[in-house]
Each structure stands twice: as structure tokens, then as C-alpha cells.
PDB file of C-alpha atoms in Angstrom:
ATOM      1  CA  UNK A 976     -10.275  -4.323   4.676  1.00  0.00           C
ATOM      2  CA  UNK A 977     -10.190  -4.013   7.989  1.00  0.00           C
ATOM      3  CA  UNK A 978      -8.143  -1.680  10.829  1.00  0.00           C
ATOM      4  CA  UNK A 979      -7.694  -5.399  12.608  1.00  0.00           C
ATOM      5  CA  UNK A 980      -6.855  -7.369   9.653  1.00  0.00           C
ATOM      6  CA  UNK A 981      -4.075  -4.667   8.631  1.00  0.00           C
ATOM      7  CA  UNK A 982      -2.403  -5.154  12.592  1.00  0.00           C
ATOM      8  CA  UNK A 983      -2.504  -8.804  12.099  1.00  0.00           C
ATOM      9  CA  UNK A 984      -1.008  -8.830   8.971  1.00  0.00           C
ATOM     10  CA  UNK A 985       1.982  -6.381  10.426  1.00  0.00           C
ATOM     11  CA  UNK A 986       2.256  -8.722  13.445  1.00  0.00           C
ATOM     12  CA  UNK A 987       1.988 -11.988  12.315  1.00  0.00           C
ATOM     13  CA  UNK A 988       3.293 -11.864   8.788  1.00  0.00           C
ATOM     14  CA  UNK A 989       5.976  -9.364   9.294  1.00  0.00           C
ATOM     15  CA  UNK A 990       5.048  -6.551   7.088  1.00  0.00           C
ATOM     16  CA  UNK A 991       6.810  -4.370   8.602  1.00  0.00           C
ATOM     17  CA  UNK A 992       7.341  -1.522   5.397  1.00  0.00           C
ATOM     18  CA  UNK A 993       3.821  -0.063   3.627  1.00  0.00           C
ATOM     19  CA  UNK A 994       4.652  -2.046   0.455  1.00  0.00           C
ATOM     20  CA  UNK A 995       4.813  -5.105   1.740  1.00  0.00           C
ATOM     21  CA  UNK A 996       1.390  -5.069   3.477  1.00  0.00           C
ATOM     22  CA  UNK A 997       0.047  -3.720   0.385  1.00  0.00           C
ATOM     23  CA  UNK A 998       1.882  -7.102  -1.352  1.00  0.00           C
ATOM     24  CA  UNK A 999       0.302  -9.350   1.085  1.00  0.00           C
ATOM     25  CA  UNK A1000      -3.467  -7.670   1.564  1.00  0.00           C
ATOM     26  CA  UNK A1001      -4.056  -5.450  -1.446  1.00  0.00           C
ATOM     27  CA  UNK A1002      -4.557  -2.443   0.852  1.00  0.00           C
ATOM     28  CA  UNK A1003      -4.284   0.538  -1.811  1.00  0.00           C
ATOM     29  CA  UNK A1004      -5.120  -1.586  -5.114  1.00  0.00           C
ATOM     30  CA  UNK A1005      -8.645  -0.176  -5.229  1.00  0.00           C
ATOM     31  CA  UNK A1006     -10.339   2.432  -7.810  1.00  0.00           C
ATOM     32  CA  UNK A1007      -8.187   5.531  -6.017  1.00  0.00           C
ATOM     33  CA  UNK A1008      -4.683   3.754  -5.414  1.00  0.00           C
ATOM     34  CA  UNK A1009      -4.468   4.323  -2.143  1.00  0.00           C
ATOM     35  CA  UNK A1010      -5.048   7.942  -2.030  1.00  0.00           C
ATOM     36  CA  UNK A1011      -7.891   7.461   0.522  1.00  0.00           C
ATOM     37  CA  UNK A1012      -7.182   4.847   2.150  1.00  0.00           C
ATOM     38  CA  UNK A1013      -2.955   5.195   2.190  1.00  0.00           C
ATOM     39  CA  UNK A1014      -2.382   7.251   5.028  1.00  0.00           C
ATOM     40  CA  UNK A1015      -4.621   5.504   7.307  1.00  0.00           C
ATOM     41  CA  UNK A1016      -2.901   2.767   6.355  1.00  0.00           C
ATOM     42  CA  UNK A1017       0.810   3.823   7.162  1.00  0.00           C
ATOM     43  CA  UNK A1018      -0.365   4.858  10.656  1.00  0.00           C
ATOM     44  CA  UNK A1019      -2.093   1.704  11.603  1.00  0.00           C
ATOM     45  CA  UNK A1020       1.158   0.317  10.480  1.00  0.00           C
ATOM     46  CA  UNK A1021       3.220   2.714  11.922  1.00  0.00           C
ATOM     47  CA  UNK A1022       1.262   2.378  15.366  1.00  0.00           C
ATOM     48  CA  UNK A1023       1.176  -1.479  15.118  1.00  0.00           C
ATOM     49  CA  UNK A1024       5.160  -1.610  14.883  1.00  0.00           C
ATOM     50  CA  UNK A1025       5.779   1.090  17.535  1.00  0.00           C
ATOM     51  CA  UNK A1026       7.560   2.932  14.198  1.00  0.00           C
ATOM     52  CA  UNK A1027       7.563   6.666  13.316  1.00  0.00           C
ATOM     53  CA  UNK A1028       5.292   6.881  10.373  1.00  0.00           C
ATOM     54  CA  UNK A1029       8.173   8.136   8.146  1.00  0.00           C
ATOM     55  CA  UNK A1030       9.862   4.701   8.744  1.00  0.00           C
ATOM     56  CA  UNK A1031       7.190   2.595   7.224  1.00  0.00           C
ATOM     57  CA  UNK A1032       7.407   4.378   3.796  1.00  0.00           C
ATOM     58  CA  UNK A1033       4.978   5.052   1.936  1.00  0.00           C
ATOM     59  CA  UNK A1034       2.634   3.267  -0.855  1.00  0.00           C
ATOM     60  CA  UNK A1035       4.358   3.690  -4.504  1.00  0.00           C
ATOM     61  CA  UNK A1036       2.009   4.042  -7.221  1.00  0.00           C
ATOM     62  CA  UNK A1037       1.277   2.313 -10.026  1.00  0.00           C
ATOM     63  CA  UNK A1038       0.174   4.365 -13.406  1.00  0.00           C
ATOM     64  CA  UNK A1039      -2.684   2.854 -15.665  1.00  0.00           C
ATOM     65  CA  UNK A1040      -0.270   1.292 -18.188  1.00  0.00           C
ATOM     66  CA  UNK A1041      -1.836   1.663 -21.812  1.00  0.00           C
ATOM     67  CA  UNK A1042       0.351   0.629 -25.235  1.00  0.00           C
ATOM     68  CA  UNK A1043       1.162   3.740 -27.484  1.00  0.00           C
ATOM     69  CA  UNK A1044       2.198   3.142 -30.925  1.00  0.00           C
ATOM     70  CA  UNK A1045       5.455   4.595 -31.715  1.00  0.00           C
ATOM     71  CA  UNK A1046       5.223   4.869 -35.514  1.00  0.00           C
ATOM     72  CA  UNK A1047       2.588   3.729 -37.768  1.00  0.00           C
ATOM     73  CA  UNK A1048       2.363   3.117 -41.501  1.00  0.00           C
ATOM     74  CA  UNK A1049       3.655   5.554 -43.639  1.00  0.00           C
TER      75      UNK A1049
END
């Protein structure tokens, strides 16, 4: 992913909340969720808009989900 594919995306998409670019380029779906790549992210967004980096939010995460059984036999 790419600095210049991010602004595009902001610009001519209208992502315009961290979220939503994630939704429509997968930025912070990798191996760390975003925790490398997340604030670089909000600031090229934030910078693209002409927004205050608290504005466009911030990526939520997303737990490994794994079944846990409740009860078993007795």
C-alpha cells in the first residue's frame, strides 16, 4: 500500500474517517492490525483532508475470534 494510493482513496472515494479507508483499501488488515502501519495512516489521512488527526478517528481493532466451548459432556 502506498502513501499515494491512501490520498487517492481519501480524495476520490470520500473516505474521509480511518475506518472507512481501511473498508475500502485494507490498510491495517495485515499480520500486526495496524499497529505499524495505523498512525501513518491517520496522518496521511488527516493531511489529505486538511483535518486534525483527532478528527479522522482512529483504526478499531479486530480480536482473533476463536470458538470456546461453554460446557462439555459430563
Amino acid at each position: 500500500m502506498t502513501a499515494g494510493t491512501l490520498r487517492a482513496t481519501a480524495r476520490d472515494r470520500g473516505a474521509a474517517e480511518l475506518n472507512r479507508l481501511k473498508a475500502l483499501t485494507r490498510i491495517g488488515m495485515g499480520r500486526c492490525q495496524g499497529r505499524v502501519c495505523g498512525h501513518a495512516a491517520a496522518e496521511i489521512l488527516a493531511r489529505t483532508l486538511d483535518k486534525d488527526i483527532a478528527a479522522v478517528g482512529r483504526l478499531r481493532g479486530n480480536p482473533p475470534v476463536k470458538p470456546i466451548p461453554l460446557g462439555g459432556p459430563s
